[in-house]
Amino acid sequence: MDEALFTLVARLIRVEAELGEVAYERAVHDALVAVAAAVLHEAEAAAACINEGSTSKVVKFPMGRKRRPNVGQTD
């Protein structure tokens, strides 16, 4: 494992020891959200690089309600 990961785990353990379970759980949650945000950012950046040179067009799918306006109505 990377040293940064060890540092993160050590900080989380310290948060739990010094601030308690609630603060620890919040810190873990926030760390997971930060990881997800970083992954999303990288994926979007990679997709933009792929799409910059692309000549393909976005195909819009019709909305079911536009084609069938009475869907879900019981009267």
Short mmCIF file of C-alpha atoms in Angstrom, two decimals:
data_model
loop_
_atom_site.label_atom_id
_atom_site.label_comp_id
_atom_site.label_asym_id
_atom_site.label_seq_id
_atom_site.Cartn_x
_atom_site.Cartn_y
_atom_site.Cartn_z
CA MET A 1 0.00 0.00 0.00
CA ASP A 2 0.99 3.55 -0.61
CA GLU A 3 2.34 5.72 2.22
CA ALA A 4 -0.49 8.22 1.68
CA LEU A 5 -3.02 5.48 2.41
CA PHE A 6 -1.23 4.54 5.62
CA THR A 7 -1.27 8.22 6.62
CA LEU A 8 -5.01 8.43 5.94
CA VAL A 9 -5.75 5.31 7.99
CA ALA A 10 -3.57 6.60 10.85
CA ARG A 11 -5.46 9.90 10.84
CA LEU A 12 -8.80 8.15 10.87
CA ILE A 13 -7.71 6.02 13.82
CA ARG A 14 -6.57 9.16 15.63
CA VAL A 15 -9.91 10.87 14.92
CA GLU A 16 -11.73 7.92 16.47
CA ALA A 17 -9.44 7.88 19.51
CA GLU A 18 -9.61 11.62 20.15
CA LEU A 19 -13.07 12.62 18.92
CA GLY A 20 -15.16 9.47 19.18
CA GLU A 21 -17.15 7.11 16.99
CA VAL A 22 -19.48 9.71 15.44
CA ALA A 23 -16.61 11.92 14.28
CA TYR A 24 -14.78 8.84 13.01
CA GLU A 25 -17.77 7.65 10.97
CA ARG A 26 -18.23 11.14 9.52
CA ALA A 27 -14.53 11.32 8.62
CA VAL A 28 -14.65 7.90 6.93
CA HIS A 29 -17.77 8.92 4.99
CA ASP A 30 -16.18 12.19 3.90
CA ALA A 31 -13.02 10.35 2.82
CA LEU A 32 -15.08 7.96 0.70
CA VAL A 33 -16.96 10.87 -0.87
CA ALA A 34 -13.64 12.53 -1.68
CA VAL A 35 -12.41 9.34 -3.36
CA ALA A 36 -15.61 9.13 -5.40
CA ALA A 37 -15.29 12.78 -6.45
CA ALA A 38 -11.69 12.24 -7.57
CA VAL A 39 -12.64 9.13 -9.55
CA LEU A 40 -15.56 10.96 -11.18
CA HIS A 41 -13.30 13.88 -12.09
CA GLU A 42 -10.74 11.55 -13.68
CA ALA A 43 -13.44 9.64 -15.59
CA GLU A 44 -14.98 12.85 -16.92
CA ALA A 45 -11.54 14.15 -17.93
CA ALA A 46 -10.81 10.89 -19.74
CA ALA A 47 -14.20 10.98 -21.47
CA ALA A 48 -13.60 14.56 -22.60
CA CYS A 49 -10.26 13.54 -24.11
CA ILE A 50 -11.90 10.69 -25.96
CA ASN A 51 -14.79 12.83 -27.19
CA GLU A 52 -12.68 15.81 -28.35
CA GLY A 53 -11.52 13.99 -31.45
CA SER A 54 -14.74 12.11 -31.95
CA THR A 55 -16.98 12.77 -34.93
CA SER A 56 -19.88 10.83 -33.46
CA LYS A 57 -23.11 12.56 -32.57
CA VAL A 58 -25.30 12.14 -29.54
CA VAL A 59 -28.46 10.22 -30.33
CA LYS A 60 -31.43 11.57 -28.39
CA PHE A 61 -33.86 8.91 -27.32
CA PRO A 62 -37.53 9.87 -27.33
CA MET A 63 -39.17 10.30 -23.97
CA GLY A 64 -41.91 7.75 -23.35
CA ARG A 65 -44.32 10.38 -22.05
CA LYS A 66 -43.93 12.51 -25.16
CA ARG A 67 -44.89 9.60 -27.37
CA ARG A 68 -47.58 8.35 -25.03
CA PRO A 69 -48.98 11.31 -23.09
CA ASN A 70 -51.65 9.24 -21.30
CA VAL A 71 -49.28 6.77 -19.64
CA GLY A 72 -50.25 6.24 -16.02
CA GLN A 73 -53.60 8.01 -16.25
CA THR A 74 -56.59 6.06 -15.03
CA ASP A 75 -59.46 8.31 -16.15
#
